[in-house]
Amino acid sequence: MALKQSEKLFAAAKQLFPGGVNSPVRAFQSVGGHPLFISRASGAYLTDVDGNNYIDYVGSWGPMIAGHAHPKVVEAIQDTAAQGTSFGAPSPLEVQMAKQLMRHLPSLQRLRLVNSGTEAVMGALRAARGFTGRPKILKFAGCYHGHADYLLVKAGSGALTHGRPDSLGVPESLVEHTLVAPYNDLAATEKLARPHRKDLAAVIVEPIVGNMGCVLPKPGFLEGLRKLCDATGALLVFDEVMTGFRVHPGGAQDLFGIRPDLTTLGKVIGGGLPVGAYGGRADVMKCVSPEGGVYQAGTLSGNPVAMAAGLATLKLISTPKAHAKLLHKTERLAKGIAEVAQRARCRVQVPYACGMLSLFFSGRPVENLDDAMASQGALFRRFFHEMLARGVYLPPSPYEAWFVSLAHGENEIAKTLRAAKDSFLTLAKENG
Ligand SMILES: *Cc1c(COP(=O)(O)O)cnc(C)c1O
């Protein structure tokens, strides 16, 4: 596998971008080695600048649920772009998009379109604070909600305290209103919230986590958060930027039958172009400018080309049949990986939901950030490179979810399982 062109480009990129990349996890820092520069992608496959092909399980970190360069999506983008790429005025595709989103997620009584998941979360939480007149936000360790200052906080192991920033450049005063609880621990969450119940504007959660690897909510956890919010007057915000239109046509909220007050979306709804959305209760969304006093705006929001890509993608994915297929593929892959690992005597956990899964080298179930961090990252690093050498491109970190698309067929899954079997055997040999 020659990687000359990727190496050359990365050397050049390091002189241009911090760490040679425009988003940190792309740099391969948690697995070592050089990132691949991708020249093209089609269906389930990526091709790098050296001409190597890979079965792709990153899927641009979620958006490419219909597969890369799906002809219907490409056609929609081309046709729409030919009519003008941005107007800075209302256009019909925004209305179509909003109707599609509302049809599948009835909790969205009003919504606002933005350009990224980060922006969607910032808008939703500002609306929650504006509506409630309260300052505090409760989040969970290991959940990622974009890179807004006050959300770059996760508690140190087991610490249930006021936030401490994870990033330089975030003054402590900006995170003083951020509370961090352990995922899946309702008792700890209630205890943390109790002294702040009159100040709590929102509880924000990934209803299925994708950002510490794939971690499923324990039965009763999300229901408990709904009750906590009802009891305190805080708004329940489901961050479905990753799970929306992936785990179920109606998102995790439909899958679990829980109605959040606000929802954030992104990734899939842009079909590979930059889109985000936030929305929910009409009385809350009425607070958003120009109807209300919570300011939020965007030069390119509701961009017609992005709407076209998103609508074409939603058309392909948002049917029960498409989702049944995607779930079946994901199940085959997750169960297959657990099986070949077991045969090689590697102790792993492979949690999954429709269209997403992850691999933890751990002997016990992963329920929260501490469990995820306790898994053997070093083994994942080895596994990642073994898989890459066999033509399978996994997320370059043990703490990210793998994404399956409609374009992953029986062939790709069988090939992936063969590569996994050989990779586990190699690891088992090395570790005695
Ligand atoms: C990706 C992600 C975000 C941030 O979205 P961007 O488009 O990268 O800004 C927010 N929340 C969740 C759950 C995500 O997975």
Short mmCIF file of C-alpha atoms and ligand atoms in Angstrom, two decimals:
data_model
loop_
_atom_site.label_atom_id
_atom_site.label_comp_id
_atom_site.label_asym_id
_atom_site.label_seq_id
_atom_site.Cartn_x
_atom_site.Cartn_y
_atom_site.Cartn_z
CA MET A 1 0.00 0.00 0.00
CA ALA A 2 1.81 3.11 -1.24
CA LEU A 3 1.06 6.30 0.67
CA LYS A 4 3.56 8.65 -0.95
CA GLN A 5 1.12 11.31 -2.16
CA SER A 6 -0.73 11.38 1.16
CA GLU A 7 2.57 11.81 2.99
CA LYS A 8 3.62 14.63 0.70
CA LEU A 9 0.31 16.44 1.04
CA PHE A 10 0.32 16.02 4.81
CA ALA A 11 3.83 17.50 5.01
CA ALA A 12 2.56 20.49 3.01
CA ALA A 13 -0.67 20.74 5.02
CA LYS A 14 1.25 20.91 8.31
CA GLN A 15 2.72 24.19 7.08
CA LEU A 16 -0.76 25.49 6.34
CA PHE A 17 -3.15 24.25 9.04
CA PRO A 18 -2.69 23.55 12.75
CA GLY A 19 -1.70 19.88 12.84
CA GLY A 20 -2.19 19.72 9.07
CA VAL A 21 -5.98 19.41 9.32
CA ASN A 22 -9.18 21.43 9.51
CA SER A 23 -10.78 19.32 12.25
CA PRO A 24 -8.66 17.62 14.93
CA VAL A 25 -9.70 13.95 14.79
CA ARG A 26 -8.76 13.76 11.09
CA ALA A 27 -5.07 14.02 12.06
CA PHE A 28 -4.84 10.35 13.20
CA GLN A 29 -3.35 11.52 16.50
CA SER A 30 -5.11 8.89 18.58
CA VAL A 31 -4.04 6.01 16.29
CA GLY A 32 -0.66 7.29 15.11
CA GLY A 33 0.63 7.53 11.56
CA HIS A 34 -0.36 9.91 8.78
CA PRO A 35 -3.88 10.74 7.66
CA LEU A 36 -4.90 9.69 4.16
CA PHE A 37 -5.80 12.39 1.67
CA ILE A 38 -8.97 11.38 -0.10
CA SER A 39 -9.40 12.22 -3.74
CA ARG A 40 -12.83 10.71 -4.38
CA ALA A 41 -15.56 8.56 -2.93
CA SER A 42 -18.37 6.47 -4.32
CA GLY A 43 -20.96 4.31 -2.54
CA ALA A 44 -19.25 2.56 0.37
CA TYR A 45 -15.74 3.29 -0.90
CA LEU A 46 -13.07 5.96 -0.49
CA THR A 47 -10.12 6.36 -2.87
CA ASP A 48 -6.99 8.08 -1.60
CA VAL A 49 -4.59 10.22 -3.63
CA ASP A 50 -2.28 7.21 -4.05
CA GLY A 51 -5.06 5.22 -5.70
CA ASN A 52 -5.83 2.89 -2.76
CA ASN A 53 -9.49 1.92 -2.20
CA TYR A 54 -11.07 1.44 1.20
CA ILE A 55 -14.43 0.37 2.54
CA ASP A 56 -15.42 3.48 4.48
CA TYR A 57 -16.96 3.40 7.97
CA VAL A 58 -16.47 7.10 8.69
CA GLY A 59 -19.06 8.33 6.23
CA SER A 60 -17.84 11.90 6.74
CA TRP A 61 -18.69 11.33 10.45
CA GLY A 62 -22.35 10.69 9.76
CA PRO A 63 -23.80 12.62 6.83
CA MET A 64 -23.15 10.04 4.09
CA ILE A 65 -25.90 7.65 5.14
CA ALA A 66 -26.98 7.06 1.53
CA GLY A 67 -23.41 6.31 0.47
CA HIS A 68 -20.94 8.64 -1.24
CA ALA A 69 -21.86 10.54 -4.38
CA HIS A 70 -25.29 8.96 -4.64
CA PRO A 71 -26.51 9.83 -8.17
CA LYS A 72 -29.80 11.25 -6.85
CA VAL A 73 -28.00 13.53 -4.39
CA VAL A 74 -25.42 14.67 -6.94
CA GLU A 75 -28.16 15.40 -9.47
CA ALA A 76 -30.15 17.44 -6.93
CA ILE A 77 -27.04 19.47 -6.07
CA GLN A 78 -26.20 20.13 -9.73
CA ASP A 79 -29.72 21.09 -10.73
CA THR A 80 -30.15 23.41 -7.77
CA ALA A 81 -26.72 25.04 -8.08
CA ALA A 82 -27.47 25.91 -11.70
CA GLN A 83 -30.36 28.08 -10.42
CA GLY A 84 -28.10 30.10 -8.12
CA THR A 85 -26.23 29.01 -5.00
CA SER A 86 -27.40 31.49 -2.37
CA PHE A 87 -29.96 34.26 -2.22
CA GLY A 88 -29.90 35.64 1.32
CA ALA A 89 -33.69 35.60 1.07
CA PRO A 90 -36.32 32.95 1.71
CA SER A 91 -36.51 30.17 -0.91
CA PRO A 92 -38.91 27.26 -1.49
CA LEU A 93 -36.53 24.40 -0.61
CA GLU A 94 -36.31 25.64 3.01
CA VAL A 95 -40.04 25.16 3.33
CA GLN A 96 -39.82 21.67 1.88
CA MET A 97 -36.99 20.78 4.23
CA ALA A 98 -38.80 22.05 7.32
CA LYS A 99 -41.93 20.11 6.36
CA GLN A 100 -39.91 16.92 5.90
CA LEU A 101 -38.22 17.34 9.29
CA MET A 102 -41.52 18.05 11.04
CA ARG A 103 -43.25 15.13 9.37
CA HIS A 104 -40.72 12.71 10.84
CA LEU A 105 -40.17 14.45 14.18
CA PRO A 106 -43.53 15.70 15.46
CA SER A 107 -41.84 17.34 18.47
CA LEU A 108 -40.62 20.02 16.01
CA GLN A 109 -43.48 22.52 16.07
CA ARG A 110 -41.18 25.31 14.85
CA LEU A 111 -37.58 25.13 13.73
CA ARG A 112 -34.66 27.18 12.51
CA LEU A 113 -32.15 26.06 9.86
CA VAL A 114 -28.46 26.76 10.43
CA ASN A 115 -25.13 25.60 8.97
CA SER A 116 -23.67 23.09 11.44
CA GLY A 117 -24.44 20.97 14.46
CA THR A 118 -22.42 23.33 16.65
CA GLU A 119 -24.59 26.23 15.57
CA ALA A 120 -27.77 24.23 16.09
CA VAL A 121 -26.83 23.47 19.70
CA MET A 122 -25.81 27.06 20.41
CA GLY A 123 -29.16 28.27 19.07
CA ALA A 124 -31.18 25.69 20.99
CA LEU A 125 -29.50 26.41 24.31
CA ARG A 126 -29.73 30.17 23.84
CA ALA A 127 -33.45 29.74 23.16
CA ALA A 128 -33.76 27.55 26.27
CA ARG A 129 -32.05 30.18 28.39
CA GLY A 130 -34.09 32.97 26.83
CA PHE A 131 -37.37 31.15 27.37
CA THR A 132 -36.71 30.06 30.95
CA GLY A 133 -34.74 33.13 32.01
CA ARG A 134 -32.33 30.71 33.72
CA PRO A 135 -28.55 30.36 33.23
CA LYS A 136 -27.55 26.72 33.94
CA ILE A 137 -27.08 23.89 31.46
CA LEU A 138 -26.63 20.26 32.52
CA LYS A 139 -24.69 18.00 30.16
CA PHE A 140 -23.15 14.54 30.38
CA ALA A 141 -19.49 13.55 30.43
CA GLY A 142 -18.48 12.11 27.07
CA CYS A 143 -21.34 13.71 25.13
CA TYR A 144 -20.17 16.11 22.44
CA HIS A 145 -22.36 19.03 21.46
CA GLY A 146 -20.06 20.99 19.16
CA HIS A 147 -17.35 23.45 20.12
CA ALA A 148 -19.20 26.32 21.80
CA ASP A 149 -17.08 27.60 24.71
CA TYR A 150 -19.41 26.65 27.53
CA LEU A 151 -19.89 23.10 26.22
CA LEU A 152 -16.20 22.18 26.08
CA VAL A 153 -16.44 20.67 29.52
CA LYS A 154 -16.44 17.16 30.84
CA ALA A 155 -15.86 16.41 34.48
CA GLY A 156 -12.61 14.75 35.49
CA SER A 157 -13.12 11.08 36.27
CA GLY A 158 -16.04 10.70 38.62
CA ALA A 159 -16.04 14.38 39.64
CA LEU A 160 -19.51 15.82 39.81
CA THR A 161 -18.63 19.43 40.15
CA HIS A 162 -18.98 22.69 38.33
CA GLY A 163 -17.38 22.62 34.93
CA ARG A 164 -13.69 22.89 34.28
CA PRO A 165 -12.85 23.79 30.67
CA ASP A 166 -11.29 21.07 28.46
CA SER A 167 -9.85 23.60 26.07
CA LEU A 168 -7.43 26.48 26.38
CA GLY A 169 -9.04 29.78 25.50
CA VAL A 170 -12.16 29.12 27.53
CA PRO A 171 -12.23 31.27 30.68
CA GLU A 172 -13.62 29.53 33.77
CA SER A 173 -16.29 32.21 33.99
CA LEU A 174 -17.77 30.93 30.70
CA VAL A 175 -18.29 27.42 32.05
CA GLU A 176 -19.51 28.33 35.51
CA HIS A 177 -23.07 27.60 34.43
CA THR A 178 -22.26 24.20 32.93
CA LEU A 179 -22.98 21.15 35.10
CA VAL A 180 -21.58 17.77 34.09
CA ALA A 181 -23.10 14.45 35.16
CA PRO A 182 -22.10 10.86 34.33
CA TYR A 183 -24.09 9.32 31.45
CA ASN A 184 -26.59 6.62 32.41
CA ASP A 185 -26.51 7.59 36.11
CA LEU A 186 -29.89 9.06 36.97
CA ALA A 187 -29.29 9.24 40.72
CA ALA A 188 -26.07 11.23 40.26
CA THR A 189 -27.81 13.50 37.75
CA GLU A 190 -30.69 14.23 40.12
CA LYS A 191 -28.31 14.90 42.97
CA LEU A 192 -26.26 17.27 40.83
CA ALA A 193 -29.36 19.11 39.60
CA ARG A 194 -31.11 19.42 42.99
CA PRO A 195 -29.34 22.52 44.36
CA HIS A 196 -29.72 24.27 40.97
CA ARG A 197 -33.33 23.37 40.20
CA LYS A 198 -34.47 26.99 40.03
CA ASP A 199 -31.52 27.96 37.81
CA LEU A 200 -31.56 25.07 35.38
CA ALA A 201 -32.46 26.15 31.83
CA ALA A 202 -31.81 22.86 30.05
CA VAL A 203 -30.61 19.30 30.23
CA ILE A 204 -28.87 18.39 26.97
CA VAL A 205 -28.09 14.80 26.05
CA GLU A 206 -27.14 12.57 23.15
CA PRO A 207 -30.05 10.10 23.42
CA ILE A 208 -27.72 7.46 21.97
CA VAL A 209 -24.13 8.57 22.39
CA GLY A 210 -21.81 8.50 19.40
CA ASN A 211 -19.04 10.70 20.68
CA MET A 212 -17.33 8.48 23.26
CA GLY A 213 -17.85 5.59 20.91
CA CYS A 214 -21.38 4.25 20.64
CA VAL A 215 -22.99 4.06 24.09
CA LEU A 216 -26.66 3.15 24.53
CA PRO A 217 -28.91 4.66 27.19
CA LYS A 218 -29.90 2.24 29.94
CA PRO A 219 -33.64 1.56 30.20
CA GLY A 220 -35.21 4.37 32.24
CA PHE A 221 -32.35 6.86 31.88
CA LEU A 222 -33.93 9.09 29.24
CA GLU A 223 -37.37 8.71 30.85
CA GLY A 224 -35.79 9.86 34.11
CA LEU A 225 -34.35 12.94 32.43
CA ARG A 226 -37.80 13.76 31.04
CA LYS A 227 -39.23 13.55 34.58
CA LEU A 228 -36.40 15.61 36.04
CA CYS A 229 -37.08 18.34 33.49
CA ASP A 230 -40.83 18.23 34.13
CA ALA A 231 -40.20 18.56 37.87
CA THR A 232 -37.73 21.45 37.61
CA GLY A 233 -39.07 23.39 34.62
CA ALA A 234 -35.82 22.87 32.73
CA LEU A 235 -36.11 22.06 29.02
CA LEU A 236 -35.05 18.65 27.76
CA VAL A 237 -32.83 19.01 24.69
CA PHE A 238 -32.09 15.92 22.61
CA ASP A 239 -28.95 16.47 20.57
CA GLU A 240 -29.82 14.31 17.56
CA VAL A 241 -27.15 15.79 15.29
CA MET A 242 -25.78 12.26 14.97
CA THR A 243 -28.83 10.09 15.66
CA GLY A 244 -31.45 12.06 13.70
CA PHE A 245 -32.67 10.07 10.66
CA ARG A 246 -30.02 7.46 11.46
CA VAL A 247 -31.16 5.31 14.37
CA HIS A 248 -34.79 5.57 13.26
CA PRO A 249 -36.69 7.69 10.70
CA GLY A 250 -38.04 9.69 13.66
CA GLY A 251 -34.72 9.82 15.50
CA ALA A 252 -33.94 8.43 18.93
CA GLN A 253 -36.95 10.30 20.32
CA ASP A 254 -39.27 8.16 18.23
CA LEU A 255 -37.27 4.99 18.87
CA PHE A 256 -37.62 5.45 22.65
CA GLY A 257 -40.96 7.25 22.65
CA ILE A 258 -39.77 10.32 24.56
CA ARG A 259 -40.69 13.83 23.54
CA PRO A 260 -37.94 16.39 24.10
CA ASP A 261 -38.74 20.10 24.34
CA LEU A 262 -36.03 20.96 21.83
CA THR A 263 -34.08 18.92 19.29
CA THR A 264 -30.89 19.63 17.38
CA LEU A 265 -30.15 18.08 13.99
CA GLY A 266 -27.28 18.13 11.51
CA LYS A 267 -25.14 15.64 9.59
CA VAL A 268 -27.67 13.42 7.70
CA ILE A 269 -30.10 16.31 7.03
CA GLY A 270 -27.43 18.03 4.92
CA GLY A 271 -26.55 14.95 2.87
CA GLY A 272 -22.87 15.93 2.90
CA LEU A 273 -23.33 19.70 2.71
CA PRO A 274 -23.20 22.00 5.74
CA VAL A 275 -26.61 22.05 7.45
CA GLY A 276 -27.94 22.08 10.99
CA ALA A 277 -31.35 22.68 12.51
CA TYR A 278 -32.87 23.28 15.93
CA GLY A 279 -36.46 23.37 16.94
CA GLY A 280 -39.21 22.07 19.16
CA ARG A 281 -41.98 23.58 21.25
CA ALA A 282 -43.65 26.52 19.52
CA ASP A 283 -43.76 28.57 22.74
CA VAL A 284 -39.99 28.21 23.14
CA MET A 285 -39.15 28.83 19.48
CA LYS A 286 -41.34 31.96 19.53
CA CYS A 287 -38.56 33.52 21.60
CA VAL A 288 -36.20 33.40 18.62
CA SER A 289 -35.58 36.57 16.61
CA PRO A 290 -37.35 38.23 14.80
CA GLU A 291 -40.46 36.87 16.58
CA GLY A 292 -38.78 37.13 19.98
CA GLY A 293 -35.72 38.54 21.66
CA VAL A 294 -33.27 35.61 21.38
CA TYR A 295 -30.91 36.63 18.59
CA GLN A 296 -29.65 34.08 16.06
CA ALA A 297 -28.86 34.57 12.37
CA GLY A 298 -26.83 33.17 9.45
CA THR A 299 -25.71 34.45 6.03
CA LEU A 300 -26.00 31.02 4.40
CA SER A 301 -28.74 29.48 6.57
CA GLY A 302 -31.29 27.51 4.55
CA ASN A 303 -28.89 27.49 1.61
CA PRO A 304 -30.72 26.06 -1.41
CA VAL A 305 -27.93 23.72 -2.56
CA ALA A 306 -27.57 22.30 0.95
CA MET A 307 -31.35 21.92 1.22
CA ALA A 308 -31.40 20.03 -2.10
CA ALA A 309 -28.66 17.62 -0.97
CA GLY A 310 -30.41 17.08 2.36
CA LEU A 311 -33.86 16.55 0.84
CA ALA A 312 -32.51 14.03 -1.69
CA THR A 313 -30.78 12.15 1.12
CA LEU A 314 -33.86 12.17 3.37
CA LYS A 315 -35.90 10.78 0.50
CA LEU A 316 -33.51 7.83 0.21
CA ILE A 317 -33.23 7.09 3.92
CA SER A 318 -36.42 8.09 5.67
CA THR A 319 -38.58 5.08 4.89
CA PRO A 320 -39.19 2.12 7.20
CA LYS A 321 -37.82 -0.18 4.49
CA ALA A 322 -34.53 1.68 4.12
CA HIS A 323 -34.11 1.70 7.88
CA ALA A 324 -34.92 -1.99 8.22
CA LYS A 325 -32.14 -2.68 5.70
CA LEU A 326 -29.69 -0.39 7.46
CA LEU A 327 -30.44 -1.99 10.82
CA HIS A 328 -29.95 -5.46 9.35
CA LYS A 329 -26.55 -4.51 7.89
CA THR A 330 -25.45 -2.90 11.14
CA GLU A 331 -26.54 -5.94 13.13
CA ARG A 332 -24.69 -8.33 10.79
CA LEU A 333 -21.55 -6.25 11.12
CA ALA A 334 -21.68 -5.72 14.90
CA LYS A 335 -22.54 -9.33 15.73
CA GLY A 336 -20.03 -10.59 13.16
CA ILE A 337 -17.25 -8.51 14.68
CA ALA A 338 -18.07 -9.68 18.20
CA GLU A 339 -18.02 -13.27 16.93
CA VAL A 340 -14.68 -13.16 15.10
CA ALA A 341 -13.14 -11.36 18.09
CA GLN A 342 -14.36 -14.05 20.43
CA ARG A 343 -12.94 -16.77 18.20
CA ALA A 344 -9.56 -15.01 18.35
CA ARG A 345 -9.98 -14.73 22.13
CA CYS A 346 -10.05 -10.92 22.07
CA ARG A 347 -12.35 -9.47 24.71
CA VAL A 348 -14.48 -6.80 23.06
CA GLN A 349 -17.79 -4.96 23.33
CA VAL A 350 -19.61 -4.00 20.13
CA PRO A 351 -22.57 -1.78 21.03
CA TYR A 352 -24.71 -0.71 18.08
CA ALA A 353 -27.85 1.09 16.97
CA CYS A 354 -29.20 1.33 13.45
CA GLY A 355 -26.41 2.72 11.24
CA MET A 356 -23.82 3.13 14.00
CA LEU A 357 -21.62 0.91 16.15
CA SER A 358 -18.29 0.86 17.89
CA LEU A 359 -15.62 -1.51 19.06
CA PHE A 360 -14.29 -1.31 22.61
CA PHE A 361 -11.50 -3.62 23.70
CA SER A 362 -13.05 -4.27 27.09
CA GLY A 363 -14.36 -7.22 29.04
CA ARG A 364 -17.36 -5.37 30.42
CA PRO A 365 -20.22 -3.33 28.97
CA VAL A 366 -19.49 0.34 28.31
CA GLU A 367 -22.12 2.57 29.94
CA ASN A 368 -20.34 5.88 30.41
CA LEU A 369 -17.18 7.86 29.76
CA ASP A 370 -15.18 6.15 32.52
CA ASP A 371 -15.97 2.73 31.03
CA ALA A 372 -15.02 3.95 27.55
CA MET A 373 -11.72 5.40 28.80
CA ALA A 374 -10.98 2.16 30.65
CA SER A 375 -11.12 0.18 27.39
CA GLN A 376 -7.77 -0.68 25.83
CA GLY A 377 -7.09 2.15 23.38
CA ALA A 378 -3.69 0.67 22.50
CA LEU A 379 -5.36 -2.45 21.10
CA PHE A 380 -7.76 -0.34 19.07
CA ARG A 381 -4.80 1.56 17.62
CA ARG A 382 -3.23 -1.71 16.45
CA PHE A 383 -6.56 -2.97 15.14
CA PHE A 384 -7.15 0.26 13.23
CA HIS A 385 -3.88 -0.08 11.30
CA GLU A 386 -4.39 -3.80 10.64
CA MET A 387 -7.82 -2.99 9.16
CA LEU A 388 -6.48 -0.07 7.13
CA ALA A 389 -3.77 -2.30 5.64
CA ARG A 390 -6.60 -4.68 4.63
CA GLY A 391 -8.58 -1.94 2.92
CA VAL A 392 -11.02 -0.98 5.68
CA TYR A 393 -11.12 2.65 6.80
CA LEU A 394 -12.36 2.97 10.40
CA PRO A 395 -12.68 6.15 12.45
CA PRO A 396 -9.11 6.93 13.58
CA SER A 397 -9.98 6.88 17.28
CA PRO A 398 -11.30 4.32 19.77
CA TYR A 399 -13.84 6.89 20.99
CA GLU A 400 -15.74 7.53 17.77
CA ALA A 401 -18.66 5.62 16.28
CA TRP A 402 -18.40 3.72 13.00
CA PHE A 403 -21.07 4.59 10.47
CA VAL A 404 -22.79 2.16 8.13
CA SER A 405 -24.57 3.43 5.01
CA LEU A 406 -27.19 2.09 2.63
CA ALA A 407 -24.34 1.52 0.15
CA HIS A 408 -22.64 -1.09 2.35
CA GLY A 409 -23.73 -4.38 0.77
CA GLU A 410 -23.28 -8.04 1.72
CA ASN A 411 -19.96 -8.02 -0.13
CA GLU A 412 -18.52 -5.12 1.84
CA ILE A 413 -19.69 -6.55 5.14
CA ALA A 414 -18.27 -10.00 4.38
CA LYS A 415 -14.97 -8.43 3.34
CA THR A 416 -14.91 -6.32 6.51
CA LEU A 417 -15.54 -9.38 8.69
CA ARG A 418 -12.72 -11.31 6.99
CA ALA A 419 -10.38 -8.36 7.55
CA ALA A 420 -11.53 -8.15 11.18
CA LYS A 421 -10.94 -11.86 11.74
CA ASP A 422 -7.37 -11.63 10.40
CA SER A 423 -6.73 -8.42 12.35
CA PHE A 424 -7.93 -9.93 15.64
CA LEU A 425 -5.81 -13.03 15.03
CA THR A 426 -2.75 -10.85 14.43
CA LEU A 427 -3.44 -8.94 17.66
CA ALA A 428 -4.00 -12.17 19.58
CA LYS A 429 -0.66 -13.56 18.35
CA GLU A 430 1.20 -10.38 19.35
CA ASN A 431 -0.35 -10.38 22.81
CA GLY A 432 0.14 -14.09 23.41
C1 LIG B 1 -21.17 16.21 15.20
C2 LIG B 1 -21.97 16.58 16.37
C3 LIG B 1 -22.16 17.93 16.74
C4 LIG B 1 -21.44 19.06 16.04
O1 LIG B 1 -21.81 19.18 14.71
P1 LIG B 1 -20.86 19.99 13.69
O2 LIG B 1 -21.63 19.99 12.42
O3 LIG B 1 -19.57 19.21 13.63
O4 LIG B 1 -20.66 21.34 14.26
C5 LIG B 1 -22.99 18.21 17.79
N1 LIG B 1 -23.62 17.23 18.46
C6 LIG B 1 -23.46 15.94 18.15
C7 LIG B 1 -24.20 14.89 18.91
C8 LIG B 1 -22.62 15.56 17.11
O5 LIG B 1 -22.42 14.27 16.83
#
